[in-house]
Each structure stands twice: as C-alpha cells, then as structure tokens.
CSV table of C-alpha atoms in Angstrom, one decimal:
chain,number,residue,atom,x,y,z
A,1,UNK,CA,0.0,0.0,0.0
A,2,UNK,CA,1.2,3.5,-0.8
A,3,UNK,CA,2.5,5.6,2.1
A,4,UNK,CA,-0.3,8.2,1.5
A,5,UNK,CA,-3.0,5.5,1.9
A,6,UNK,CA,-1.4,4.1,5.0
A,7,UNK,CA,-1.3,7.6,6.5
A,8,UNK,CA,-5.0,8.1,5.7
A,9,UNK,CA,-5.9,4.8,7.4
A,10,UNK,CA,-3.8,5.8,10.4
A,11,UNK,CA,-5.3,9.3,10.7
A,12,UNK,CA,-8.9,7.9,10.3
A,13,UNK,CA,-8.3,5.5,13.1
A,14,UNK,CA,-6.9,8.3,15.3
A,15,UNK,CA,-9.9,10.5,14.5
A,16,UNK,CA,-12.3,7.6,15.3
A,17,UNK,CA,-10.6,7.2,18.7
A,18,UNK,CA,-9.2,3.8,17.8
A,19,UNK,CA,-6.0,3.2,19.7
A,20,UNK,CA,-2.7,2.7,17.8
A,21,UNK,CA,-0.8,-0.4,19.0
A,22,UNK,CA,2.9,-1.0,18.6
A,23,UNK,CA,2.8,-3.3,15.6
A,24,UNK,CA,0.3,-1.1,13.6
A,25,UNK,CA,1.6,1.1,10.8
A,26,UNK,CA,2.4,4.6,12.0
A,27,UNK,CA,4.1,7.6,10.4
A,28,UNK,CA,7.8,7.9,11.3
A,29,UNK,CA,7.3,11.3,12.9
A,30,UNK,CA,4.5,9.9,15.2
A,31,UNK,CA,6.9,7.2,16.4
A,32,UNK,CA,9.7,9.7,16.9
A,33,UNK,CA,7.5,12.1,18.8
A,34,UNK,CA,6.3,9.3,21.0
A,35,UNK,CA,9.8,8.0,21.7
A,36,UNK,CA,10.9,11.5,22.6
A,37,UNK,CA,7.9,12.3,24.8
A,38,UNK,CA,7.5,9.0,26.6
A,39,UNK,CA,11.2,8.5,27.3
A,40,UNK,CA,11.5,12.1,28.6
A,41,UNK,CA,8.5,11.4,30.7
A,42,UNK,CA,10.2,8.3,32.0
A,43,UNK,CA,13.4,10.2,32.7
A,44,UNK,CA,11.3,12.8,34.6
A,45,UNK,CA,9.9,10.2,36.9
A,46,UNK,CA,13.3,8.8,37.7
A,47,UNK,CA,15.1,12.1,38.1
A,48,UNK,CA,12.1,13.3,40.1
A,49,UNK,CA,13.1,10.8,42.8
A,50,UNK,CA,16.2,12.7,43.6
A,51,UNK,CA,14.9,16.0,45.1
A,52,UNK,CA,12.6,14.0,47.4
A,53,UNK,CA,15.0,11.3,48.3
A,54,UNK,CA,17.0,14.2,49.8
A,55,UNK,CA,14.5,14.2,52.7
A,56,UNK,CA,13.8,10.6,53.5
A,57,UNK,CA,16.2,10.3,56.3
A,58,UNK,CA,15.1,13.6,57.8
A,59,UNK,CA,11.3,13.2,57.6
A,60,UNK,CA,9.8,14.6,60.8
A,61,UNK,CA,7.9,11.4,61.8
A,62,UNK,CA,7.6,7.7,60.9
A,63,UNK,CA,4.2,8.4,59.3
A,64,UNK,CA,5.6,11.1,57.0
A,65,UNK,CA,8.6,8.9,56.2
A,66,UNK,CA,6.6,5.8,55.1
A,67,UNK,CA,4.4,8.0,53.0
A,68,UNK,CA,7.4,9.7,51.3
A,69,UNK,CA,9.1,6.3,50.7
A,70,UNK,CA,5.9,4.9,49.1
A,71,UNK,CA,5.6,8.0,46.9
A,72,UNK,CA,9.2,7.8,45.7
A,73,UNK,CA,8.9,4.0,45.1
A,74,UNK,CA,5.8,4.8,43.0
A,75,UNK,CA,7.9,7.3,40.9
A,76,UNK,CA,10.4,4.5,40.2
A,77,UNK,CA,7.6,2.2,39.1
A,78,UNK,CA,6.1,5.0,36.9
A,79,UNK,CA,9.5,5.4,35.3
A,80,UNK,CA,9.6,1.7,34.6
A,81,UNK,CA,6.1,1.6,33.1
A,82,UNK,CA,7.1,4.4,30.8
A,83,UNK,CA,10.4,2.9,29.7
A,84,UNK,CA,8.5,-0.2,28.8
A,85,UNK,CA,6.0,1.8,26.8
A,86,UNK,CA,9.0,3.4,24.9
A,87,UNK,CA,10.4,0.0,24.2
A,88,UNK,CA,7.3,-1.1,22.4
A,89,UNK,CA,8.3,1.4,19.8
A,90,UNK,CA,11.4,-0.5,18.9
A,91,UNK,CA,14.0,1.4,21.0
A,92,UNK,CA,16.3,-0.1,23.6
A,93,UNK,CA,16.0,1.1,27.1
A,94,UNK,CA,19.8,1.5,27.4
A,95,UNK,CA,19.8,3.8,24.4
A,96,UNK,CA,17.2,6.1,25.9
A,97,UNK,CA,19.1,6.2,29.2
A,98,UNK,CA,22.3,7.0,27.3
A,99,UNK,CA,20.4,9.9,25.7
A,100,UNK,CA,19.5,11.2,29.1
A,101,UNK,CA,23.1,10.9,30.3
A,102,UNK,CA,24.6,12.6,27.2
A,103,UNK,CA,22.1,15.5,27.6
A,104,UNK,CA,20.4,14.7,24.3
A,105,UNK,CA,17.1,13.8,26.0
A,106,UNK,CA,15.6,16.2,28.6
A,107,UNK,CA,13.6,15.6,31.7
A,108,UNK,CA,11.1,18.0,33.4
A,109,UNK,CA,13.0,21.2,34.4
A,110,UNK,CA,11.2,21.3,37.7
A,111,UNK,CA,13.6,18.8,39.1
A,112,UNK,CA,16.5,21.1,38.7
A,113,UNK,CA,15.3,23.1,41.6
A,114,UNK,CA,16.6,22.2,45.1
A,115,UNK,CA,14.5,21.0,48.0
A,116,UNK,CA,15.8,23.2,50.8
A,117,UNK,CA,13.5,22.5,53.7
A,118,UNK,CA,10.9,19.9,54.8
A,119,UNK,CA,8.2,22.3,53.6
A,120,UNK,CA,9.6,21.9,50.1
A,121,UNK,CA,8.5,18.2,50.2
A,122,UNK,CA,5.0,19.5,50.9
A,123,UNK,CA,5.2,22.0,48.1
A,124,UNK,CA,6.6,19.4,45.6
A,125,UNK,CA,3.8,17.0,46.4
A,126,UNK,CA,1.1,19.6,46.3
A,127,UNK,CA,2.2,21.8,43.4
A,128,UNK,CA,4.6,19.7,41.3
A,129,UNK,CA,2.5,16.5,41.5
A,130,UNK,CA,-0.6,18.6,41.1
A,131,UNK,CA,0.7,20.1,37.9
A,132,UNK,CA,1.9,16.7,36.7
A,133,UNK,CA,-1.5,15.1,37.3
A,134,UNK,CA,-3.2,17.9,35.4
A,135,UNK,CA,-0.9,17.1,32.5
A,136,UNK,CA,-1.2,13.3,32.8
A,137,UNK,CA,-4.9,12.9,33.1
A,138,UNK,CA,-5.6,13.8,29.4
A,139,UNK,CA,-2.7,11.5,28.4
A,140,UNK,CA,-4.8,8.5,29.6
A,141,UNK,CA,-6.7,9.1,26.4
A,142,UNK,CA,-3.6,9.4,24.2
A,143,UNK,CA,-3.9,7.6,20.8
A,144,UNK,CA,-1.0,5.3,21.5
A,145,UNK,CA,-2.2,2.2,23.4
A,146,UNK,CA,0.8,1.5,25.6
A,147,UNK,CA,1.3,5.1,26.6
A,148,UNK,CA,-2.4,5.4,27.5
A,149,UNK,CA,-2.4,2.2,29.5
A,150,UNK,CA,0.8,3.3,31.4
A,151,UNK,CA,-0.8,6.7,32.2
A,152,UNK,CA,-4.0,5.1,33.5
A,153,UNK,CA,-1.9,3.2,36.1
A,154,UNK,CA,0.2,6.2,36.9
A,155,UNK,CA,-2.8,8.5,37.5
A,156,UNK,CA,-4.5,5.9,39.7
A,157,UNK,CA,-1.4,5.6,41.8
A,158,UNK,CA,-0.5,9.3,41.9
A,159,UNK,CA,-3.8,10.5,43.3
A,160,UNK,CA,-2.3,10.1,46.8
A,161,UNK,CA,0.9,12.0,46.0
A,162,UNK,CA,-0.8,15.4,45.9
A,163,UNK,CA,-2.8,14.8,49.0
A,164,UNK,CA,0.4,13.7,50.8
A,165,UNK,CA,2.0,17.0,49.9
A,166,UNK,CA,-1.0,19.1,50.8
A,167,UNK,CA,-1.2,17.3,54.1
A,168,UNK,CA,2.4,18.4,54.9
A,169,UNK,CA,1.6,22.0,53.8
A,170,UNK,CA,-1.5,22.0,56.1
A,171,UNK,CA,0.5,20.9,59.1
A,172,UNK,CA,3.2,23.5,58.4
A,173,UNK,CA,0.7,26.3,57.7
A,174,UNK,CA,-1.1,25.6,60.9
A,175,UNK,CA,2.1,25.2,62.9
A,176,UNK,CA,4.4,27.6,64.7
A,177,UNK,CA,5.4,30.9,63.2
A,178,UNK,CA,8.6,29.4,62.0
A,179,UNK,CA,6.8,26.5,60.3
A,180,UNK,CA,4.4,29.0,58.6
A,181,UNK,CA,7.3,31.0,57.4
A,182,UNK,CA,8.9,27.8,55.9
A,183,UNK,CA,5.6,26.9,54.2
A,184,UNK,CA,5.3,30.4,52.6
A,185,UNK,CA,9.0,30.3,51.6
A,186,UNK,CA,8.5,26.9,49.8
A,187,UNK,CA,5.5,28.3,48.0
A,188,UNK,CA,7.4,31.3,46.9
A,189,UNK,CA,10.1,29.2,45.4
A,190,UNK,CA,7.9,26.4,43.8
A,191,UNK,CA,4.9,28.5,42.6
A,192,UNK,CA,6.4,29.8,39.3
A,193,UNK,CA,8.4,26.7,38.4
A,194,UNK,CA,5.2,24.7,38.8
A,195,UNK,CA,3.3,27.0,36.4
A,196,UNK,CA,6.2,26.6,33.9
A,197,UNK,CA,5.7,22.8,34.0
A,198,UNK,CA,2.9,23.2,31.4
A,199,UNK,CA,5.5,24.3,28.9
A,200,UNK,CA,5.8,27.4,26.7
A,201,UNK,CA,2.8,29.4,25.7
A,202,UNK,CA,0.7,27.9,22.9
A,203,UNK,CA,2.1,30.4,20.4
A,204,UNK,CA,5.7,29.3,21.1
A,205,UNK,CA,5.2,25.6,21.6
A,206,UNK,CA,7.1,23.7,18.9
A,207,UNK,CA,5.2,20.4,18.8
A,208,UNK,CA,1.7,21.3,19.9
A,209,UNK,CA,-0.4,21.5,16.7
A,210,UNK,CA,0.8,18.2,15.3
A,211,UNK,CA,0.5,16.4,18.6
A,212,UNK,CA,-3.1,17.6,18.9
A,213,UNK,CA,-3.9,16.3,15.4
A,214,UNK,CA,-2.4,12.9,16.4
A,215,UNK,CA,-4.3,13.0,19.7
A,216,UNK,CA,-1.2,12.5,21.7
A,217,UNK,CA,-2.1,15.9,23.3
A,218,UNK,CA,-5.7,16.8,24.1
A,219,UNK,CA,-5.4,20.3,25.6
A,220,UNK,CA,-3.1,23.2,25.0
A,221,UNK,CA,-0.4,24.2,27.4
A,222,UNK,CA,-2.2,27.4,28.3
A,223,UNK,CA,-5.5,25.6,28.8
A,224,UNK,CA,-4.0,23.2,31.3
A,225,UNK,CA,-2.0,25.9,33.1
A,226,UNK,CA,-5.3,27.9,33.5
A,227,UNK,CA,-7.1,24.9,35.0
A,228,UNK,CA,-4.2,24.4,37.4
A,229,UNK,CA,-4.3,28.0,38.4
A,230,UNK,CA,-8.0,27.9,39.1
A,231,UNK,CA,-7.7,24.8,41.2
A,232,UNK,CA,-4.6,25.8,43.1
A,233,UNK,CA,-5.1,29.5,44.1
A,234,UNK,CA,-8.1,28.7,46.4
A,235,UNK,CA,-6.0,25.9,48.0
A,236,UNK,CA,-3.2,28.3,48.7
A,237,UNK,CA,-5.6,30.7,50.3
A,238,UNK,CA,-7.0,27.8,52.4
A,239,UNK,CA,-3.5,27.3,53.7
A,240,UNK,CA,-3.5,30.9,54.7
A,241,UNK,CA,-0.6,31.5,52.5
A,242,UNK,CA,0.0,34.1,49.8
A,243,UNK,CA,0.4,33.4,46.1
A,244,UNK,CA,3.7,35.0,45.1
A,245,UNK,CA,2.2,36.9,42.1
A,246,UNK,CA,1.5,40.6,42.6
A,247,UNK,CA,-0.6,40.7,39.4
A,248,UNK,CA,-2.9,37.8,40.4
A,249,UNK,CA,-6.5,38.7,40.2
A,250,UNK,CA,-9.9,37.1,40.0
A,251,UNK,CA,-12.0,38.0,36.9
A,252,UNK,CA,-15.6,38.0,38.1
A,253,UNK,CA,-16.9,37.9,34.5
A,254,UNK,CA,-15.1,34.8,33.4
A,255,UNK,CA,-14.9,33.2,36.8
A,256,UNK,CA,-11.2,32.6,36.2
A,257,UNK,CA,-8.0,33.6,38.1
A,258,UNK,CA,-5.6,35.7,36.0
A,259,UNK,CA,-1.9,35.5,36.6
A,260,UNK,CA,1.0,37.8,35.9
A,261,UNK,CA,3.6,37.1,33.2
A,262,UNK,CA,5.8,34.1,33.4
A,263,UNK,CA,9.6,34.7,33.4
A,264,UNK,CA,10.3,32.6,30.3
A,265,UNK,CA,14.0,33.5,30.4
A,266,UNK,CA,14.3,31.6,33.6
A,267,UNK,CA,12.4,28.7,32.0
A,268,UNK,CA,14.7,28.5,29.0
A,269,UNK,CA,17.8,28.9,31.1
A,270,UNK,CA,16.9,25.9,33.2
A,271,UNK,CA,16.0,23.9,30.1
A,272,UNK,CA,19.3,24.7,28.6
A,273,UNK,CA,21.1,23.4,31.7
A,274,UNK,CA,21.7,26.5,33.7
A,275,UNK,CA,19.3,25.7,36.6
A,276,UNK,CA,20.5,25.3,40.2
A,277,UNK,CA,20.7,21.5,40.1
A,278,UNK,CA,21.0,20.4,36.5
A,279,UNK,CA,24.6,19.3,36.9
A,280,UNK,CA,24.0,17.5,40.2
A,281,UNK,CA,21.0,15.6,38.9
A,282,UNK,CA,22.8,14.3,35.9
A,283,UNK,CA,25.9,13.4,37.9
A,284,UNK,CA,23.7,11.4,40.4
A,285,UNK,CA,21.9,9.5,37.7
A,286,UNK,CA,25.1,8.7,35.8
A,287,UNK,CA,26.8,7.7,39.0
A,288,UNK,CA,23.9,5.4,39.9
A,289,UNK,CA,24.0,3.8,36.5
A,290,UNK,CA,27.8,3.4,36.2
A,291,UNK,CA,28.1,2.1,39.8
A,292,UNK,CA,25.3,-0.4,39.2
A,293,UNK,CA,26.9,-1.8,36.1
A,294,UNK,CA,28.8,-4.6,37.9
A,295,UNK,CA,25.6,-5.6,39.7
A,296,UNK,CA,23.7,-6.0,36.4
A,297,UNK,CA,26.6,-8.0,34.9
A,298,UNK,CA,26.9,-10.2,37.9
A,299,UNK,CA,23.2,-10.9,37.9
A,300,UNK,CA,23.3,-11.9,34.3
A,301,UNK,CA,26.4,-14.1,34.8
A,302,UNK,CA,24.7,-15.8,37.8
A,303,UNK,CA,21.5,-16.4,35.8
A,304,UNK,CA,23.5,-18.0,33.0
A,305,UNK,CA,25.4,-20.2,35.5
A,306,UNK,CA,22.1,-21.3,37.1
A,307,UNK,CA,20.7,-22.2,33.7
A,308,UNK,CA,23.8,-24.3,32.8
A,309,UNK,CA,23.7,-26.1,36.1
A,310,UNK,CA,20.0,-26.9,35.5
A,311,UNK,CA,20.8,-28.3,32.1
A,312,UNK,CA,23.7,-30.4,33.4
A,313,UNK,CA,21.4,-31.9,36.1
A,314,UNK,CA,18.7,-32.6,33.6
A,315,UNK,CA,21.2,-34.3,31.3
A,316,UNK,CA,22.7,-36.5,34.1
B,1,UNK,CA,21.7,-0.6,19.5
B,2,UNK,CA,23.7,-1.2,22.7
B,3,UNK,CA,26.6,-3.6,22.5
B,4,UNK,CA,26.2,-4.5,26.2
B,5,UNK,CA,24.5,-7.8,27.1
B,6,UNK,CA,21.2,-6.5,28.6
B,7,UNK,CA,18.8,-8.3,30.8
B,8,UNK,CA,16.1,-9.8,28.6
B,9,UNK,CA,12.5,-8.4,28.5
B,10,UNK,CA,9.7,-10.3,30.3
B,11,UNK,CA,5.9,-9.9,30.0
B,12,UNK,CA,4.0,-9.9,33.3
B,13,UNK,CA,0.6,-11.4,33.8
B,14,UNK,CA,-1.4,-10.9,37.0
B,15,UNK,CA,-4.4,-12.7,38.4
B,16,UNK,CA,-6.2,-10.0,40.4
B,17,UNK,CA,-8.2,-12.4,42.5
B,18,UNK,CA,-9.1,-16.1,42.6
B,19,UNK,CA,-11.6,-17.0,39.9
B,20,UNK,CA,-10.3,-14.5,37.3
B,21,UNK,CA,-7.7,-15.2,34.6
B,22,UNK,CA,-4.3,-13.8,34.5
B,23,UNK,CA,-4.2,-10.5,32.6
B,24,UNK,CA,-1.3,-8.7,30.9
B,25,UNK,CA,0.0,-6.0,33.3
B,26,UNK,CA,3.2,-4.8,31.5
B,27,UNK,CA,6.8,-5.7,31.0
B,28,UNK,CA,10.1,-5.5,32.7
B,29,UNK,CA,13.8,-6.4,32.4
B,30,UNK,CA,15.3,-9.2,34.6
B,31,UNK,CA,18.3,-11.5,34.4
B,32,UNK,CA,16.1,-14.7,34.8
B,33,UNK,CA,12.6,-15.9,35.5
B,34,UNK,CA,13.1,-15.9,39.3
B,35,UNK,CA,14.2,-12.3,39.3
B,36,UNK,CA,11.5,-11.3,36.9
B,37,UNK,CA,8.9,-12.7,39.4
B,38,UNK,CA,10.5,-10.8,42.2
B,39,UNK,CA,10.6,-7.6,40.3
B,40,UNK,CA,7.0,-8.0,38.9
B,41,UNK,CA,5.9,-8.2,42.5
B,42,UNK,CA,7.5,-4.8,43.3
B,43,UNK,CA,6.6,-3.1,40.1
B,44,UNK,CA,3.1,-4.3,39.4
B,45,UNK,CA,1.5,-5.3,42.8
B,46,UNK,CA,2.3,-2.5,45.2
B,47,UNK,CA,-1.4,-2.0,46.0
B,48,UNK,CA,-2.8,-5.6,46.3
B,49,UNK,CA,-3.3,-5.8,42.6
B,50,UNK,CA,-2.8,-9.6,42.5
B,51,UNK,CA,-2.8,-13.0,44.1
B,52,UNK,CA,-0.7,-14.7,41.4
B,53,UNK,CA,1.9,-13.7,38.8
B,54,UNK,CA,3.1,-15.2,35.6
B,55,UNK,CA,6.2,-14.0,33.8
B,56,UNK,CA,7.1,-15.0,30.2
B,57,UNK,CA,10.1,-14.0,28.3
B,58,UNK,CA,8.9,-11.6,25.6
B,59,UNK,CA,10.9,-13.5,22.9
B,60,UNK,CA,8.8,-16.6,23.5
B,61,UNK,CA,5.6,-14.8,22.5
B,62,UNK,CA,4.4,-15.3,19.0
B,63,UNK,CA,2.0,-12.5,18.0
B,64,UNK,CA,-0.3,-12.2,15.0
B,65,UNK,CA,0.6,-9.6,12.4
B,66,UNK,CA,-1.8,-6.6,12.3
B,67,UNK,CA,-1.7,-6.9,8.5
B,68,UNK,CA,-3.3,-10.3,8.8
B,69,UNK,CA,-6.2,-8.8,10.8
B,70,UNK,CA,-8.7,-9.0,8.0
B,71,UNK,CA,-8.0,-12.6,6.9
B,72,UNK,CA,-7.9,-13.8,10.5
B,73,UNK,CA,-10.8,-12.0,12.0
B,74,UNK,CA,-13.2,-10.8,9.3
B,75,UNK,CA,-14.5,-14.3,8.4
B,76,UNK,CA,-16.2,-14.3,11.8
B,77,UNK,CA,-18.1,-11.1,11.3
B,78,UNK,CA,-20.8,-12.4,8.9
B,79,UNK,CA,-21.5,-15.6,10.8
B,80,UNK,CA,-24.4,-14.2,12.8
B,81,UNK,CA,-25.9,-17.7,13.1
B,82,UNK,CA,-23.2,-18.3,15.8
B,83,UNK,CA,-25.1,-15.9,18.1
B,84,UNK,CA,-28.3,-16.8,20.0
B,85,UNK,CA,-30.1,-13.7,18.7
B,86,UNK,CA,-30.1,-15.1,15.2
B,87,UNK,CA,-32.8,-17.6,16.1
B,88,UNK,CA,-36.4,-16.5,16.5
B,89,UNK,CA,-38.4,-18.2,19.2
B,90,UNK,CA,-42.2,-18.3,19.6
B,91,UNK,CA,-43.4,-15.9,22.4
B,92,UNK,CA,-44.6,-18.9,24.4
B,93,UNK,CA,-41.0,-20.0,25.0
B,94,UNK,CA,-40.0,-17.8,28.0
B,95,UNK,CA,-36.5,-19.0,28.6
B,96,UNK,CA,-34.0,-20.9,26.3
C-alpha cells in the first residue's frame, strides 16, 4: 500500500478514537514524537526521585517517612512503566538512558530546583505532582495504546501523592510561626516553576499542533495551566498563604483567576542546563547507572550459571 | 543498539483475584525468570493488585501480524448464526 493511503488509514483510526498499537503502521514522525515524549516522561519520573530522596532520612515522623518512601517508590515504578512503553516502539532502554546521560534527552526542568526544607517536600507533592497530574490525566486518552495504559496506572497511583504533599503543607501552615514561614518560603520558590511545567505558551510551543492532530495531546499548554491556576489558588488561600504573584486577580466575569507574566528567560535557562541542580541531577543519575553496572553484569552471569547447572542436572 | 548484554525483557501477567484469569500488566527487564517474578511483585503489585503472577520472556511470545487482521478475524463477522439472537423463538417459550 502507498504511504499516503497508510497515512490516511492511520489518521482515520486516530480520528475515530481507535488506539494505535505498537505493531500497527504509524508515520515515522509519530513514532519519533512518542519515543521523545515517553522517554523524557520516564526520565522525569526517575530524576524526580532525587529531590525527594534528599529528605527521606530527615522526615519529621515515621508516618511522614513511610508516605514519602511509598511515593518515591511509585515514581520508580512509573519510570519503569514508561520505559517499557517506549520499548514497544522499537528502541532499547539503554539507548534512551544514554540519551539522558549525554544531555540529548531532557527531563522535566522542575527537578532542577533544590528541596531546601521539609516544607519543600510538601510544596513538591502539592504543586509539582498537582501540575503533573493535570498534564497526565488527558494522556490517559492518548492515541498510542501502551502510553495510554501506562498513564492510567500512573494516574490511579498518583492521586495520593498530591494529598500527601498538601497534608504536609496543612500541618506546616497551621504550625508555629517558623513553620508558617517555611511553608510560605517553599510556595514562593515552587509556585512559578510549577506553572512553567505546562510548557511554553501555545504560540511558542514547537510540537503542539501536530500532537493535537495525532491525539497525543488533548489540551493546549495554556488551557492546562489555567485549570491548574483555578484549582490551586483557592487551595493556597485555604492554607492561609500568599500566592507570590502581585498581578494575580480574579476575573468576576469569566470566573477565572488571571496571573502575571511568566519569566520565560528563567524557564529556557533551566531547560538549557543552567538551573540550580542540572549538573548535580545528571551526575547522580550517571553515578547510579555506572556504579550499578557490575551488579547488572553479575546478575546476568549468575542467571547463566544457574541455567547451565540446571541443564547439566537434567542431562545427568 | 547497545553492545552490552542487557537483561532480557519479560511480560508480566497478573491474576487480580481467585476466579479471574491472568491478565497482561506490563513488562520489565530481569536476568532470569526468578528475578522477573520478584521484580514483577515490586513493580506491578504495590497495592494488592494480584494474588498470582506469571512471567514469560517476551521472545517466547508469537504474535499475529496486524496486516493479517482481516484474513484472520473478518470471516467471523458475517456468521451471525453463531449468536443466539439469530434464532427466533415463539413468544410462548419464555427461557431458552
């Protein structure tokens, strides 16, 4: 069949909300876009463990510690679901990880900010996971089957992450003056980076239009950012904290919150590697991978030895 | 393609409760079947999702080709006489 016909069959399926599965014909660019997006999503889950892991040993109570551990273990699982989804597109996991380590593949810039106090763990769960969920829920309906299935699992599991964070924020905001100050300080530092997680404004977003046509993406960056803003501002007020945006106002006519301008120079700086923790995050990931190499090799050698022993016993 | 010898890929199937069949949950890399089972437990059953796990090395799965979809599955679509609704019954017959 001619490429043009195949492409029409493909787009008709997408338009009819029929999922595309790994062995189905798909345009090269669709495959490339998915490999890029899903692997970067996987990297984000894995790198995202680092800023939170920073606080496991210093969690203020056993209850907070087990919840944080469970959340971080979930992020590891989510990374694995997503790497598996990438592999269904015919790429090797090691190659995607190599792209992360070489800097060719990105991960969400939000993880290049440091978690300075325990209140940051609250703000990360509440704001960062909140924004991530806002982005991920529409991905459950993504046209590519394995990505959509992975996102359904992820969203189901992540619903506790945001509550976990908000519960930390509530405790801090209702605590001593010093705890309140820490809560506000964490909000001041995480508010704008969380809003940047939705990506550049629609007009400047390189891949948006095509991704919408392929139903990889369902809503524009600005639409999702607005939803997040409308949901989160009242929550911030409920905490008795201030939103660090002097231009923030409620539009009575539209019923929406309106925010001041985002500092896109900061966003692009962090994307390009000049954030506070870019260097540290990549160093930690590469270190973990390189130092784990002998373990992976030893496990493989042991598995082969066991296999041979089993064969020998069967032969005897 | 990596030159390194990677852990093979395994497909994971989980029985969510007794009485139901095992269902594909996802995949993972592991050095051997035993390790695949242990990892499947950590990756796919953190919230009581299962009572039993199967793992199968992905290489051992033979899958039909999407291009054969029509020749494989279309012949069944016009055989409506394989469904009970094809047969009219007199009203007097209440259950059959």
